[in-house]
JSON list of C-alpha atoms in Angstrom, two decimals:
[
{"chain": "S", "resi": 9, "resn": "UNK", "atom": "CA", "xyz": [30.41, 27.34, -8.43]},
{"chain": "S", "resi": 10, "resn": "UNK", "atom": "CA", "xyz": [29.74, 24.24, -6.05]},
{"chain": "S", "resi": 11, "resn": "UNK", "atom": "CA", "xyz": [27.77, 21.20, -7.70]},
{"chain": "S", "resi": 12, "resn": "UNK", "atom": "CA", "xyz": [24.07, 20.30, -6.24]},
{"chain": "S", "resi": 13, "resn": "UNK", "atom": "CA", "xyz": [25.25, 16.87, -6.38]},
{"chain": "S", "resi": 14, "resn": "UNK", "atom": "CA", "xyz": [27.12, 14.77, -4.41]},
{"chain": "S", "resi": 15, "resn": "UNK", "atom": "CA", "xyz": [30.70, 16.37, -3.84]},
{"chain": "S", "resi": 16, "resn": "UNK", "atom": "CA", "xyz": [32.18, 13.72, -1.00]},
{"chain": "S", "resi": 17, "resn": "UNK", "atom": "CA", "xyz": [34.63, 11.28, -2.20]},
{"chain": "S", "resi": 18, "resn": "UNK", "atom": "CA", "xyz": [33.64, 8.23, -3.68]},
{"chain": "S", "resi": 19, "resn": "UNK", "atom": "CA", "xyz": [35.34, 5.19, -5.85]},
{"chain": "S", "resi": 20, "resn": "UNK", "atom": "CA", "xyz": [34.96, 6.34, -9.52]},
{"chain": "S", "resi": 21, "resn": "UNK", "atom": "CA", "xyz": [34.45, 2.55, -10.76]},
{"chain": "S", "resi": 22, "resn": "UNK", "atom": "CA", "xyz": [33.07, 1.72, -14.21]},
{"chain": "S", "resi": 23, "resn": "UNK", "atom": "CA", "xyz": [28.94, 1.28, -12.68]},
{"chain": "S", "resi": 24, "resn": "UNK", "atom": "CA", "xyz": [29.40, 4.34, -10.55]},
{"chain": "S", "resi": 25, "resn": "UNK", "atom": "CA", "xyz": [30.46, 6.85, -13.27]},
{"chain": "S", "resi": 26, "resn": "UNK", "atom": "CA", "xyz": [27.80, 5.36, -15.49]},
{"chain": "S", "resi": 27, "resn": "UNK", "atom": "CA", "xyz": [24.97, 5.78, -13.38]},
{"chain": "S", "resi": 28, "resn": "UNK", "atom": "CA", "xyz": [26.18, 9.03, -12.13]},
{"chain": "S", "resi": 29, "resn": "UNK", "atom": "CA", "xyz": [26.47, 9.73, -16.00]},
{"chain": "S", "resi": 30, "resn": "UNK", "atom": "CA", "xyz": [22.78, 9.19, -16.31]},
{"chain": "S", "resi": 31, "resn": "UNK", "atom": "CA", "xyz": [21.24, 10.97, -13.51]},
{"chain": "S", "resi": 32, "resn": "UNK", "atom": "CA", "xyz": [23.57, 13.90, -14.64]},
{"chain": "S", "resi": 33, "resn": "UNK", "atom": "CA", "xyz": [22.56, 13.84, -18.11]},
{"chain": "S", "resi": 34, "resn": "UNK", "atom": "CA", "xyz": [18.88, 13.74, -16.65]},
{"chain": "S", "resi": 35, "resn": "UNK", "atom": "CA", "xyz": [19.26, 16.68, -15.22]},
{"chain": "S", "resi": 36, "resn": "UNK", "atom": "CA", "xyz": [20.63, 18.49, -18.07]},
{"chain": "S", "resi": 37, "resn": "UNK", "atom": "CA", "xyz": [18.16, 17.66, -20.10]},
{"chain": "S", "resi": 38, "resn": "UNK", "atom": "CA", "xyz": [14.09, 16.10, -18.64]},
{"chain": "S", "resi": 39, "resn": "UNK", "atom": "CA", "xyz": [14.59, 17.67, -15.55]},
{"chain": "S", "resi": 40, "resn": "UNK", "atom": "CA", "xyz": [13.93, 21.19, -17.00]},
{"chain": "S", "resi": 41, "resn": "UNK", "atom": "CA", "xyz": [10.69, 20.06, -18.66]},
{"chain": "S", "resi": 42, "resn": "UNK", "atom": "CA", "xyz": [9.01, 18.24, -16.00]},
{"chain": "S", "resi": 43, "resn": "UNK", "atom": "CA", "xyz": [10.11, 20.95, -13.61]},
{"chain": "S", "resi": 44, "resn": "UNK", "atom": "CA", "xyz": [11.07, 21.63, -9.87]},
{"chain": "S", "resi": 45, "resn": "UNK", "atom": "CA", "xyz": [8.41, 19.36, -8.20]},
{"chain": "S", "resi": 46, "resn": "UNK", "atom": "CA", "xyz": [10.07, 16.96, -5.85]},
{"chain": "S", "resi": 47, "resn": "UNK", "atom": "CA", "xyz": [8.47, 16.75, -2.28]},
{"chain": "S", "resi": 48, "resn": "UNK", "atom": "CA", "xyz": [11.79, 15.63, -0.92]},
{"chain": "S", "resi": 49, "resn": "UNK", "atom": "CA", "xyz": [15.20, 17.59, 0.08]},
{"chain": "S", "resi": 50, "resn": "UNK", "atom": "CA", "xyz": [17.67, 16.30, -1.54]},
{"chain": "S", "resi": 51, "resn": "UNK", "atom": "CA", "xyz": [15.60, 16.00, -5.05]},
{"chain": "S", "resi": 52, "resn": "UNK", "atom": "CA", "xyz": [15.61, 12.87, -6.17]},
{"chain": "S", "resi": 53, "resn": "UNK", "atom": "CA", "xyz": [18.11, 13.23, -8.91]},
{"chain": "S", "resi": 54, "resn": "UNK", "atom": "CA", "xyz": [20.31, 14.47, -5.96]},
{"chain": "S", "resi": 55, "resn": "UNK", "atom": "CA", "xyz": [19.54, 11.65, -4.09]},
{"chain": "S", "resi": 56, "resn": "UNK", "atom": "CA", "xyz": [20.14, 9.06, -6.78]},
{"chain": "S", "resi": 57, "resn": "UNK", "atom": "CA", "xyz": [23.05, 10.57, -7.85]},
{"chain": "S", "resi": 58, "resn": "UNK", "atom": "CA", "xyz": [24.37, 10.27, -4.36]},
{"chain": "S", "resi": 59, "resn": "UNK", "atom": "CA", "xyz": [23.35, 6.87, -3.87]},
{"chain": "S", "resi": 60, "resn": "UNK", "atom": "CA", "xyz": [24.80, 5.36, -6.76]},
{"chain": "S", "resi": 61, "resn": "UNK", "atom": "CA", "xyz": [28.12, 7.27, -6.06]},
{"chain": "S", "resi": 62, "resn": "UNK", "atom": "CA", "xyz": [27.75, 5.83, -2.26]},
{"chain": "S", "resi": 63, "resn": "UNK", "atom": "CA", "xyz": [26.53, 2.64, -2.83]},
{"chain": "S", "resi": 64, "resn": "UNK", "atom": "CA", "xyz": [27.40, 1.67, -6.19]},
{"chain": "S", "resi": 65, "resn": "UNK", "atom": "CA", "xyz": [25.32, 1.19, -9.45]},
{"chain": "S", "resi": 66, "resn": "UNK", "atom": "CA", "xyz": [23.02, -1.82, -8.11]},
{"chain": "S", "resi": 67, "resn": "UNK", "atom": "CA", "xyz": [22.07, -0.56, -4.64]},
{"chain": "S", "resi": 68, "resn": "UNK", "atom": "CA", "xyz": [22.31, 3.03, -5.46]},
{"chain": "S", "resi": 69, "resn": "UNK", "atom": "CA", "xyz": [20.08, 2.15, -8.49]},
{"chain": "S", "resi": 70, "resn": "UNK", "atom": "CA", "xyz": [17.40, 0.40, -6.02]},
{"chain": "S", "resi": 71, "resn": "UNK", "atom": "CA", "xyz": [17.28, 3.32, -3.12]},
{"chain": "S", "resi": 72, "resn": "UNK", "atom": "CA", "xyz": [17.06, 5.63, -6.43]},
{"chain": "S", "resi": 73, "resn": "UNK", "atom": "CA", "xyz": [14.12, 4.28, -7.55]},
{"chain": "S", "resi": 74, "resn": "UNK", "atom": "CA", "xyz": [12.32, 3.44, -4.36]},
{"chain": "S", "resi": 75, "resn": "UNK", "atom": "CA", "xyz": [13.11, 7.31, -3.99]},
{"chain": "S", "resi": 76, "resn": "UNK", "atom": "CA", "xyz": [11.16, 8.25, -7.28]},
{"chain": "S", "resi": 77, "resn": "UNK", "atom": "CA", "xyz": [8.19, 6.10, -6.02]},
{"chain": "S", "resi": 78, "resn": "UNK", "atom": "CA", "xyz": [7.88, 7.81, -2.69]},
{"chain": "S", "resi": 79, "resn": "UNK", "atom": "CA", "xyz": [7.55, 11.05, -4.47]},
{"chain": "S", "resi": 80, "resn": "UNK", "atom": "CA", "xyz": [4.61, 10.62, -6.35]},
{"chain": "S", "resi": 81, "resn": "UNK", "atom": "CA", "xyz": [1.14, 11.29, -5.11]},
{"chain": "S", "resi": 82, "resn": "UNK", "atom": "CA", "xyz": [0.79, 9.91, -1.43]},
{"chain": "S", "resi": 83, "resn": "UNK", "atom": "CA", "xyz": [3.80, 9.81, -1.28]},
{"chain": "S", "resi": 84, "resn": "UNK", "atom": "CA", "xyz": [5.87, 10.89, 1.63]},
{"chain": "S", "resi": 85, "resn": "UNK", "atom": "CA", "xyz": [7.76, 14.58, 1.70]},
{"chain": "S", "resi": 86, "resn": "UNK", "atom": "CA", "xyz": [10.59, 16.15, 3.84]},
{"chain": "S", "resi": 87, "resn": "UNK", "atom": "CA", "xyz": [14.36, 15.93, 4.07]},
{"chain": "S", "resi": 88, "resn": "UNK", "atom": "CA", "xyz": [15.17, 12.07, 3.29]},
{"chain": "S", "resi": 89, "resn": "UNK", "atom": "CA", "xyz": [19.12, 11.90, 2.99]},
{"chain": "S", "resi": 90, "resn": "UNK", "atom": "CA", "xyz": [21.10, 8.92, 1.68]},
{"chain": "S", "resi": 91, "resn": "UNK", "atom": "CA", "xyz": [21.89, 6.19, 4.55]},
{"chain": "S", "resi": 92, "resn": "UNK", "atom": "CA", "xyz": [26.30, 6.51, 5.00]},
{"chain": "S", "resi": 93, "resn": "UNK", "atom": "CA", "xyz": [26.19, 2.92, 5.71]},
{"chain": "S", "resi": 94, "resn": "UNK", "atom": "CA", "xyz": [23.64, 0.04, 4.32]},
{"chain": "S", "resi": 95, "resn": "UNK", "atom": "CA", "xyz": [21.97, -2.47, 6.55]},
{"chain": "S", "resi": 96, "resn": "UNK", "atom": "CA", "xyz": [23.20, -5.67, 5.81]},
{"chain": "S", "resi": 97, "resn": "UNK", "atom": "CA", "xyz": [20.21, -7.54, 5.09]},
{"chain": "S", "resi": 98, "resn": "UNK", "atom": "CA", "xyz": [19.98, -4.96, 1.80]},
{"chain": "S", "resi": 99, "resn": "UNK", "atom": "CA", "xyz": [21.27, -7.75, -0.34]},
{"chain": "S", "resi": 100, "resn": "UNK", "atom": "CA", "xyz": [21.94, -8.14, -4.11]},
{"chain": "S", "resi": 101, "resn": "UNK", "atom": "CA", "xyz": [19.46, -10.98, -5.11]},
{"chain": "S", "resi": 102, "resn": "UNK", "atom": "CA", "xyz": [16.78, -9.55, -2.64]},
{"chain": "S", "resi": 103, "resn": "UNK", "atom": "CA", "xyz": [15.62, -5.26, -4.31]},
{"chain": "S", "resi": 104, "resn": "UNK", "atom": "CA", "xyz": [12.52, -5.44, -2.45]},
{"chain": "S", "resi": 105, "resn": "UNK", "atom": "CA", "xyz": [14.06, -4.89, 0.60]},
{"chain": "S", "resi": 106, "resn": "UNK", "atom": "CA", "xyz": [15.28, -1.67, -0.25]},
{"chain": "S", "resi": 107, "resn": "UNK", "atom": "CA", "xyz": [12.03, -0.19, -0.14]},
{"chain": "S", "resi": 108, "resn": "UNK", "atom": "CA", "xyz": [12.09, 0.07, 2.91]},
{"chain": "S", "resi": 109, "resn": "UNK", "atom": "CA", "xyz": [15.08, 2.45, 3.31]},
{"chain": "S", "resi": 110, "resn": "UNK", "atom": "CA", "xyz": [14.24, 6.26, 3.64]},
{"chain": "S", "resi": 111, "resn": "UNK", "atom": "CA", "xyz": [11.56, 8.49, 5.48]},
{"chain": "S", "resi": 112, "resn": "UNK", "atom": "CA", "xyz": [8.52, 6.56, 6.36]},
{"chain": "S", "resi": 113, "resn": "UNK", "atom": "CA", "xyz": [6.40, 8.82, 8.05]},
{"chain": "S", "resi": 114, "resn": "UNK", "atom": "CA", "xyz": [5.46, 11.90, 5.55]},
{"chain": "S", "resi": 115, "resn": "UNK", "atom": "CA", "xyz": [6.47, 14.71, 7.52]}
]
């Protein structure tokens, strides 16, 4: 049986296995009760678990969040995959900025 998540290799540091660990454990347990509604391929718990095994716990947290809050009503929808490589302006003291990472344009 392959895994839905993320299956590439990644550094297995202390942040990255716990936020992996959550997201997991989210989808073992709430995901079943609020159900298969994500307007995005990969789902977001996909996606966050992928970005936080990418990018670490901090930036992976940030895209993973941004993520949920493009999903909800008028939102956007589609395939919106996790960026390989970060820009570098996406900086530690400035989350906003990754907001703006990710399908824009709803379709």
């Amino acid at each position: 049986m392959t895994s839905r998540n993320f299956s590439g290799h990644w550094r297995k540091t202390p942040g990255r296995l716990f936020g992996t660990a959550l997201v997991r454990l989210y989808q073992l347990t709430l995901s079943g009760f609020i159900g298969n509604s994500c307007r995005h391929l990969p789902t977001c718990s996909e996606y966050g678990y992928e970005a936080i095994a990418r990018h670490g716990l901090w930036k992976g947290g940030w895209l993973a969040l941004f993520r949920v809050g493009r999903c909800g009503p008028g939102g956007t929808h589609g395939i919106d995959n996790v960026p390989v490589e970060l820009d570098a302006r996406l900086t530690w003291w400035a989350p906003w900025r990754f907001a703006s990472v990710g399908h824009r344009c709803g379709g």
